[in-house]
Short mmCIF file of C-alpha atoms in Angstrom, two decimals:
data_model
loop_
_atom_site.label_atom_id
_atom_site.label_comp_id
_atom_site.label_asym_id
_atom_site.label_seq_id
_atom_site.Cartn_x
_atom_site.Cartn_y
_atom_site.Cartn_z
CA MET A 1 -174.62 -47.74 74.02
CA LYS A 2 -172.09 -47.17 76.78
CA GLU A 3 -171.65 -43.72 78.29
CA ILE A 4 -168.63 -42.49 80.24
CA ILE A 5 -167.45 -39.24 81.85
CA LEU A 6 -164.31 -37.52 80.60
CA ALA A 7 -162.74 -35.04 83.03
CA LYS A 8 -159.82 -33.02 81.72
CA TYR A 9 -157.24 -31.19 83.78
CA GLY A 10 -155.20 -28.09 82.92
CA GLU A 11 -152.26 -26.67 84.88
CA ILE A 12 -151.00 -30.07 86.00
CA ILE A 13 -149.71 -30.55 82.45
CA LEU A 14 -147.06 -27.89 83.19
CA LYS A 15 -145.57 -29.70 86.19
CA GLY A 16 -142.88 -31.63 84.30
CA GLY A 17 -141.25 -34.36 86.36
CA ASN A 18 -143.61 -33.63 89.29
CA ARG A 19 -146.69 -34.25 87.18
CA PRO A 20 -147.35 -37.84 88.42
CA LYS A 21 -147.48 -36.56 92.01
CA PHE A 22 -150.10 -33.94 91.10
CA GLU A 23 -152.07 -36.48 89.05
CA ASN A 24 -152.18 -38.92 91.97
CA ILE A 25 -153.46 -36.22 94.32
CA LEU A 26 -156.17 -35.29 91.81
CA LEU A 27 -157.23 -38.93 91.44
CA ASN A 28 -157.43 -39.34 95.22
CA ASN A 29 -159.55 -36.18 95.48
CA ILE A 30 -161.91 -37.52 92.82
CA ARG A 31 -162.23 -40.87 94.57
CA ASN A 32 -162.93 -39.18 97.91
CA ALA A 33 -165.56 -36.90 96.37
CA ILE A 34 -167.61 -39.69 94.80
CA LYS A 35 -166.96 -42.70 97.02
CA ASN A 36 -170.24 -42.27 98.90
CA VAL A 37 -172.46 -41.70 95.87
CA ALA A 38 -171.43 -44.21 93.19
CA GLU A 39 -169.33 -47.24 92.37
CA THR A 40 -166.80 -46.13 89.75
CA LYS A 41 -163.80 -47.23 87.76
CA ILE A 42 -161.28 -44.44 87.30
CA ARG A 43 -158.37 -44.31 84.89
CA LEU A 44 -156.06 -41.53 83.79
CA ALA A 45 -154.27 -41.05 80.48
CA GLN A 46 -153.32 -38.13 78.21
CA ALA A 47 -154.41 -35.39 80.66
CA THR A 48 -157.88 -36.95 80.91
CA VAL A 49 -159.57 -38.82 83.76
CA TYR A 50 -162.01 -41.52 82.62
CA ILE A 51 -164.83 -42.15 85.09
CA ASP A 52 -166.96 -45.21 84.41
CA THR A 53 -170.11 -45.54 86.54
CA ASP A 54 -173.72 -46.71 86.35
CA GLU A 55 -175.96 -44.75 84.01
CA ASP A 56 -178.26 -43.58 86.79
CA LYS A 57 -175.28 -42.12 88.70
CA LEU A 58 -173.79 -40.07 85.86
CA ASP A 59 -175.49 -36.80 86.81
CA VAL A 60 -174.56 -36.90 90.50
CA VAL A 61 -170.97 -37.83 89.67
CA MET A 62 -170.80 -34.94 87.17
CA GLU A 63 -172.02 -32.57 89.87
CA ARG A 64 -169.36 -33.76 92.31
CA LEU A 65 -166.63 -33.48 89.68
CA SER A 66 -167.66 -29.88 88.93
CA LYS A 67 -166.54 -28.92 92.47
CA ILE A 68 -163.06 -30.48 92.32
CA PHE A 69 -160.13 -28.12 91.88
CA GLY A 70 -157.74 -29.12 89.12
CA ILE A 71 -160.43 -30.18 86.63
CA VAL A 72 -161.08 -27.71 83.81
CA SER A 73 -163.90 -29.48 81.93
CA ILE A 74 -166.27 -32.42 82.31
CA THR A 75 -168.42 -34.10 79.70
CA ARG A 76 -170.47 -37.22 79.15
CA ALA A 77 -169.42 -39.14 76.05
CA ALA A 78 -170.44 -42.22 74.09
CA VAL A 79 -167.85 -45.00 74.11
CA CYS A 80 -167.00 -46.41 70.68
CA GLU A 81 -164.78 -49.14 69.31
CA LYS A 82 -161.77 -47.79 67.51
CA ASN A 83 -163.14 -48.23 64.02
CA ILE A 84 -164.84 -45.61 61.90
CA GLU A 85 -168.08 -47.53 61.40
CA ASP A 86 -168.70 -47.93 65.15
CA ILE A 87 -167.87 -44.25 65.67
CA LYS A 88 -170.46 -43.24 63.05
CA ILE A 89 -173.16 -45.51 64.44
CA ASN A 90 -172.65 -44.31 68.01
CA ALA A 91 -172.52 -40.68 66.88
CA LYS A 92 -175.87 -41.12 65.16
CA GLU A 93 -177.53 -42.59 68.27
CA TYR A 94 -175.86 -40.34 70.82
CA LEU A 95 -176.48 -37.05 69.03
CA ARG A 96 -180.01 -37.74 67.84
CA ASN A 97 -181.49 -35.05 70.10
CA ASP A 98 -178.84 -32.46 69.19
CA LEU A 99 -178.88 -32.64 65.38
CA THR A 100 -182.46 -31.62 64.76
CA GLU A 101 -183.99 -29.67 61.88
CA GLY A 102 -182.69 -26.13 61.56
CA VAL A 103 -179.53 -26.85 63.54
CA SER A 104 -176.10 -26.40 61.97
CA PHE A 105 -173.10 -28.52 62.96
CA LYS A 106 -169.51 -29.39 62.29
CA VAL A 107 -167.24 -32.23 63.37
CA GLU A 108 -163.91 -31.79 65.14
CA ALA A 109 -161.65 -34.80 65.64
CA LYS A 110 -158.58 -35.50 67.73
CA ARG A 111 -156.54 -38.62 67.00
CA SER A 112 -154.32 -39.27 70.02
CA ASP A 113 -153.81 -42.88 68.94
CA LYS A 114 -151.62 -42.47 65.86
CA LYS A 115 -152.18 -46.13 64.92
CA PHE A 116 -155.75 -45.31 63.95
CA PRO A 117 -155.87 -45.58 60.13
CA LEU A 118 -157.62 -42.25 59.48
CA ASN A 119 -156.11 -38.90 60.40
CA SER A 120 -158.14 -36.12 62.05
CA PRO A 121 -159.37 -34.42 58.81
CA GLN A 122 -160.40 -37.78 57.40
CA ILE A 123 -162.34 -38.64 60.56
CA CYS A 124 -164.16 -35.29 60.30
CA MET A 125 -165.07 -35.93 56.66
CA GLU A 126 -166.32 -39.47 57.31
CA VAL A 127 -168.37 -38.68 60.40
CA GLY A 128 -169.60 -35.30 59.11
CA GLY A 129 -170.75 -36.75 55.79
CA PHE A 130 -172.53 -39.61 57.53
CA LEU A 131 -174.37 -37.34 59.98
CA ASP A 132 -175.28 -34.95 57.17
CA ASP A 133 -177.00 -37.82 55.38
CA GLU A 134 -178.74 -39.11 58.52
CA PHE A 135 -180.12 -35.88 60.01
CA PRO A 136 -181.95 -32.75 58.79
CA ALA A 137 -179.21 -30.59 60.35
CA THR A 138 -176.90 -28.68 58.01
CA VAL A 139 -173.12 -28.46 57.95
CA ASP A 140 -171.54 -25.13 58.91
CA VAL A 141 -167.81 -25.32 59.63
CA HIS A 142 -167.51 -21.61 60.53
CA ASN A 143 -170.32 -20.84 62.97
CA PRO A 144 -172.14 -24.07 63.92
CA ASP A 145 -174.84 -24.45 66.55
CA VAL A 146 -173.43 -27.86 67.50
CA THR A 147 -169.84 -29.05 67.47
CA VAL A 148 -169.53 -32.83 67.32
CA LYS A 149 -166.34 -33.95 69.02
CA VAL A 150 -164.63 -37.23 68.13
CA GLU A 151 -161.63 -38.29 70.18
CA VAL A 152 -159.66 -41.41 69.31
CA ARG A 153 -157.68 -42.24 72.42
CA ASP A 154 -155.68 -45.11 73.87
CA PHE A 155 -158.61 -47.03 75.42
CA ASN A 156 -161.44 -46.32 72.99
CA ALA A 157 -162.91 -43.66 70.76
CA TYR A 158 -165.39 -41.17 72.22
CA VAL A 159 -168.14 -38.99 70.76
CA TYR A 160 -169.87 -36.05 72.41
CA CYS A 161 -171.40 -32.64 71.82
CA ALA A 162 -169.01 -29.83 72.79
CA GLU A 163 -171.89 -27.60 73.88
CA ASN A 164 -172.82 -30.13 76.58
CA LYS A 165 -169.40 -29.83 78.21
CA ILE A 166 -169.41 -28.41 81.76
CA ALA A 167 -166.70 -26.06 82.97
CA GLY A 168 -164.73 -27.29 85.96
CA GLN A 169 -163.23 -25.27 88.80
CA GLY A 170 -159.75 -25.18 87.27
CA GLY A 171 -156.81 -24.37 89.52
CA MET A 172 -154.76 -27.00 91.32
CA PRO A 173 -155.87 -30.08 93.30
CA ILE A 174 -156.36 -29.59 97.04
CA GLY A 175 -153.32 -30.94 98.84
CA THR A 176 -150.71 -29.70 96.40
CA GLY A 177 -150.28 -26.23 97.96
CA SER A 178 -149.63 -26.81 101.68
CA LYS A 179 -152.11 -25.57 104.30
CA ALA A 180 -153.48 -22.21 105.46
CA THR A 181 -155.95 -20.98 108.08
CA LEU A 182 -158.93 -18.87 107.00
CA LEU A 183 -160.43 -16.22 109.29
CA LEU A 184 -164.07 -17.02 108.51
CA SER A 185 -166.79 -14.54 109.42
CA GLY A 186 -170.47 -14.72 108.59
CA GLY A 187 -170.11 -12.14 105.80
CA ILE A 188 -169.77 -12.30 102.05
CA ASP A 189 -166.02 -11.86 101.58
CA SER A 190 -164.18 -14.39 103.72
CA PRO A 191 -165.91 -17.50 102.26
CA VAL A 192 -164.97 -16.24 98.79
CA ALA A 193 -161.37 -15.74 99.94
CA GLY A 194 -161.34 -19.31 101.25
CA HIS A 195 -162.59 -20.67 97.95
CA MET A 196 -160.08 -18.66 95.94
CA ILE A 197 -157.07 -19.73 97.98
CA SER A 198 -158.25 -23.35 97.92
CA LYS A 199 -158.34 -23.13 94.13
CA ARG A 200 -154.55 -22.93 94.24
CA GLY A 201 -154.40 -26.34 95.89
CA VAL A 202 -154.20 -25.03 99.48
CA GLU A 203 -155.88 -27.08 102.20
CA ILE A 204 -157.67 -24.83 104.68
CA ASP A 205 -158.73 -24.79 108.31
CA ALA A 206 -161.12 -22.05 109.44
CA VAL A 207 -161.32 -19.87 112.56
CA ASN A 208 -164.43 -17.98 113.67
CA PHE A 209 -164.75 -15.58 116.60
CA PHE A 210 -167.97 -15.91 118.60
CA SER A 211 -169.20 -13.32 121.11
CA PHE A 212 -172.05 -14.89 123.06
CA PRO A 213 -174.52 -13.48 124.10
CA TYR A 214 -173.97 -10.52 121.76
CA THR A 215 -173.95 -12.93 118.84
CA SER A 216 -176.56 -15.68 118.77
CA GLU A 217 -176.42 -19.42 118.20
CA ARG A 218 -178.00 -18.72 114.81
CA ALA A 219 -174.90 -16.71 113.90
CA LYS A 220 -172.74 -19.69 114.83
CA GLU A 221 -174.94 -22.03 112.78
CA LYS A 222 -174.60 -19.63 109.86
CA VAL A 223 -170.81 -19.87 109.96
CA ILE A 224 -170.96 -23.67 110.16
CA GLU A 225 -173.24 -23.64 107.11
CA LEU A 226 -170.78 -21.41 105.23
CA ALA A 227 -167.95 -23.80 106.11
CA SER A 228 -170.01 -26.74 104.85
CA ILE A 229 -170.55 -24.97 101.50
CA ILE A 230 -166.82 -24.31 101.14
CA ALA A 231 -166.24 -27.96 102.02
CA ARG A 232 -168.07 -28.97 98.84
CA TYR A 233 -164.91 -27.84 97.09
CA THR A 234 -162.30 -28.77 99.71
CA SER A 235 -163.68 -31.88 101.48
CA LYS A 236 -163.67 -31.70 105.28
CA ILE A 237 -162.84 -28.40 107.04
CA ASN A 238 -161.74 -28.14 110.65
CA LEU A 239 -163.57 -25.11 112.05
CA TYR A 240 -162.32 -23.56 115.30
CA ILE A 241 -164.85 -21.44 117.21
CA VAL A 242 -163.07 -18.97 119.49
CA PRO A 243 -164.90 -17.35 122.45
CA PHE A 244 -164.28 -13.64 121.96
CA THR A 245 -166.66 -11.82 124.30
CA GLU A 246 -164.22 -11.04 127.10
CA ILE A 247 -161.64 -9.64 124.70
CA GLN A 248 -164.20 -7.32 123.12
CA LEU A 249 -165.46 -6.16 126.52
CA GLN A 250 -161.91 -5.40 127.67
CA ILE A 251 -161.24 -3.44 124.47
CA ARG A 252 -164.49 -1.51 124.86
CA ASP A 253 -163.73 -0.62 128.48
CA ASN A 254 -160.07 0.31 128.10
CA CYS A 255 -159.44 1.64 124.59
CA PRO A 256 -160.53 4.73 122.63
CA GLU A 257 -163.55 4.03 120.51
CA GLU A 258 -161.81 4.87 117.24
CA HIS A 259 -159.14 2.19 117.94
CA MET A 260 -161.52 -0.60 118.92
CA THR A 261 -161.91 -2.33 115.56
CA LEU A 262 -158.21 -2.44 114.77
CA ILE A 263 -157.24 -3.74 118.21
CA MET A 264 -159.98 -6.36 117.95
CA ARG A 265 -158.63 -7.47 114.58
CA ARG A 266 -155.08 -7.65 115.92
CA PHE A 267 -156.32 -10.03 118.62
CA MET A 268 -158.03 -12.12 115.98
CA MET A 269 -154.86 -12.34 113.93
CA ARG A 270 -152.76 -13.38 116.93
CA ILE A 271 -155.22 -16.08 118.00
CA ALA A 272 -155.56 -17.38 114.43
CA GLU A 273 -151.76 -17.50 114.17
CA ARG A 274 -151.49 -19.58 117.35
CA LEU A 275 -154.09 -22.04 116.05
CA ALA A 276 -152.46 -22.10 112.62
CA ARG A 277 -149.03 -22.97 113.97
CA LYS A 278 -150.49 -25.63 116.25
CA ASN A 279 -152.25 -27.24 113.28
CA LYS A 280 -149.33 -26.90 110.84
CA SER A 281 -150.74 -24.13 108.66
CA ILE A 282 -148.08 -21.87 107.19
CA ALA A 283 -150.22 -18.81 106.33
CA LEU A 284 -153.38 -16.96 107.31
CA VAL A 285 -156.13 -16.08 104.81
CA THR A 286 -158.40 -13.05 105.16
CA GLY A 287 -161.10 -11.44 103.02
CA GLU A 288 -160.04 -7.78 102.91
CA SER A 289 -160.09 -5.60 99.81
CA ILE A 290 -158.39 -2.23 99.90
CA GLY A 291 -160.61 0.63 101.06
CA GLN A 292 -163.83 -1.36 101.36
CA VAL A 293 -164.29 -0.27 105.00
CA ALA A 294 -162.29 1.83 107.45
CA SER A 295 -160.34 -1.16 108.76
CA GLN A 296 -159.22 -2.07 105.24
CA THR A 297 -157.26 1.01 104.23
CA LEU A 298 -153.60 0.28 103.54
CA ALA A 299 -152.62 1.95 106.81
CA ALA A 300 -155.17 -0.12 108.72
CA LEU A 301 -154.05 -3.35 107.05
CA ASP A 302 -150.46 -2.55 107.99
CA VAL A 303 -151.50 -2.18 111.62
CA THR A 304 -153.55 -5.40 111.59
CA ASN A 305 -151.03 -7.59 109.80
CA SER A 306 -148.11 -6.37 111.90
CA ALA A 307 -149.57 -8.26 114.86
CA VAL A 308 -148.37 -11.58 113.41
CA ASP A 309 -145.18 -13.01 111.94
CA MET A 310 -146.98 -15.44 109.63
CA PRO A 311 -147.69 -14.62 105.95
CA VAL A 312 -151.18 -13.18 105.43
CA LEU A 313 -152.82 -14.08 102.10
CA GLN A 314 -155.54 -11.69 100.89
CA PRO A 315 -156.90 -13.00 97.57
CA LEU A 316 -159.64 -10.33 97.34
CA ILE A 317 -157.32 -7.40 97.91
CA GLY A 318 -157.91 -5.73 94.52
CA MET A 319 -161.55 -6.70 94.05
CA ASP A 320 -164.62 -4.57 94.71
CA LYS A 321 -167.77 -5.56 96.58
CA LEU A 322 -169.80 -6.34 93.46
CA GLU A 323 -167.10 -8.72 92.23
CA ASN A 324 -167.06 -10.44 95.62
CA MET A 325 -170.85 -10.76 95.59
CA ASP A 326 -170.78 -12.29 92.11
CA ARG A 327 -168.18 -14.81 93.22
CA ALA A 328 -170.22 -15.64 96.31
CA ARG A 329 -173.23 -16.39 94.13
CA GLU A 330 -171.13 -18.60 91.85
CA ILE A 331 -169.83 -20.75 94.69
CA GLY A 332 -173.15 -20.87 96.55
CA THR A 333 -172.34 -18.92 99.72
CA TYR A 334 -174.15 -15.65 99.00
CA GLU A 335 -177.64 -16.54 100.24
CA THR A 336 -176.24 -17.83 103.52
CA SER A 337 -173.88 -14.87 103.97
CA ILE A 338 -176.73 -12.35 103.77
CA LEU A 339 -178.82 -14.02 106.47
CA PRO A 340 -179.46 -11.38 109.18
CA TYR A 341 -177.45 -12.92 112.03
CA GLU A 342 -174.72 -10.61 113.31
CA ASP A 343 -171.19 -11.83 113.90
CA CYS A 344 -168.71 -10.42 116.39
CA CYS A 345 -167.31 -7.94 113.87
CA THR A 346 -170.61 -6.05 113.87
CA VAL A 347 -170.97 -5.60 117.62
CA PHE A 348 -169.19 -2.83 119.52
CA THR A 349 -168.66 -1.07 116.19
CA PRO A 350 -167.30 2.48 116.63
CA LYS A 351 -169.18 5.33 115.01
CA HIS A 352 -166.01 7.00 113.76
CA PRO A 353 -163.20 4.45 113.32
CA THR A 354 -159.78 5.73 112.38
CA THR A 355 -158.92 5.32 108.68
CA ASN A 356 -155.28 6.42 108.81
CA PRO A 357 -153.95 4.80 111.98
CA LYS A 358 -150.35 4.93 113.13
CA ARG A 359 -148.98 1.62 114.27
CA GLU A 360 -147.26 3.13 117.32
CA ASN A 361 -150.52 4.76 118.50
CA ILE A 362 -152.44 1.48 118.26
CA GLU A 363 -149.68 -0.41 120.04
CA ARG A 364 -149.64 2.21 122.81
CA THR A 365 -153.39 1.81 123.30
CA GLU A 366 -153.08 -1.97 123.17
CA SER A 367 -150.54 -1.89 126.00
CA ARG A 368 -153.40 -1.05 128.38
CA LEU A 369 -154.59 -4.64 128.00
CA ASP A 370 -153.15 -7.90 129.30
CA VAL A 371 -152.84 -9.24 125.79
CA GLU A 372 -151.26 -12.60 126.57
CA THR A 373 -153.68 -13.51 129.34
CA LEU A 374 -156.68 -12.65 127.16
CA ILE A 375 -155.33 -14.72 124.28
CA GLU A 376 -154.60 -17.72 126.49
CA ALA A 377 -158.10 -17.59 127.98
CA ALA A 378 -159.67 -17.47 124.52
CA LEU A 379 -157.54 -20.39 123.29
CA ALA A 380 -158.54 -22.44 126.33
CA GLY A 381 -162.18 -22.17 125.28
CA VAL A 382 -161.81 -23.04 121.59
CA GLU A 383 -164.38 -25.47 120.19
CA LYS A 384 -163.29 -27.63 117.24
CA ILE A 385 -165.97 -28.71 114.74
CA GLU A 386 -165.31 -31.07 111.85
CA VAL A 387 -167.43 -29.72 109.00
CA TYR A 388 -168.31 -31.84 105.96
CA PRO A 389 -169.99 -30.88 102.65
CA ASN A 390 -173.71 -30.30 103.06
#
């Protein structure tokens, strides 16, 4: 019995005349994700990608597909000839471990190939009656334990158990939504923000600010690890490590303590913008949510974002910390994010930061610094790291 993977997409269906472009990008992303793990044959028809690979590679290919944006569901299915007898025989063999004693089931059929002689209700009756005779399971069309799916499509017919279907990432394929630059810290929120914006098809670079010796090499390794986890969903990420120590020391020595965090963040935004424009990103991505900390009040965000002319995308803006933590666990970044290695945002932290800053006051304080010289020096020391999925 031949087994195949069916991967179904969602939003791409709505793209009208642009749909083939989105489909081709999705197919390329799938090929890139699995090229190093399995030899495959890939076809696309009727909003479904058919992935044919060796039996011993099915699980690893399924796992890779579960990380690809644009796919809404993935399932393994038995391949059948397009005749009712072969469908029944394959259903019997393929579902043997699902239709056990005490289990209830029903059959749902979809006939995409209208040349098939039986319509969908007739397929359900034929296959359901056959399985009812062959197994101790009982039929329950209203609340079954197992839903047997039969799909008669253009290439073949396929049988599978709906309960064995795996949810995909959804969203849009990477590469369909331009490019943005993520300000990536070692915390919980920014990796989640990167994942969420990537889900809309946006390719991302990442920028991290590193304050040696106040932050350790372990903190840097932590950020690289976070980038490699995000890359499971996005493929390669270009990570730019920016030396930030001198800027923080200058802020500490020349600015009121309550302004330090906001001025630091304004420097970060400016440097990230320079890198973004150089690398053809058209927006910045940050992990703020309103009111989570003093630097994330609306007034503080206004001060921070006013430092740049580029759009700033903040996908977590209305979420709370528990929601962000749940998302981090789902995508696999949480355990790395909570490792106890401080990043530059946690050093030189003021005891009483301002929560209702005025932009003109911050700009007046900032004028004490040679902003352009500090930025140019930081950019001159940037380290680029190509990060791949771990």
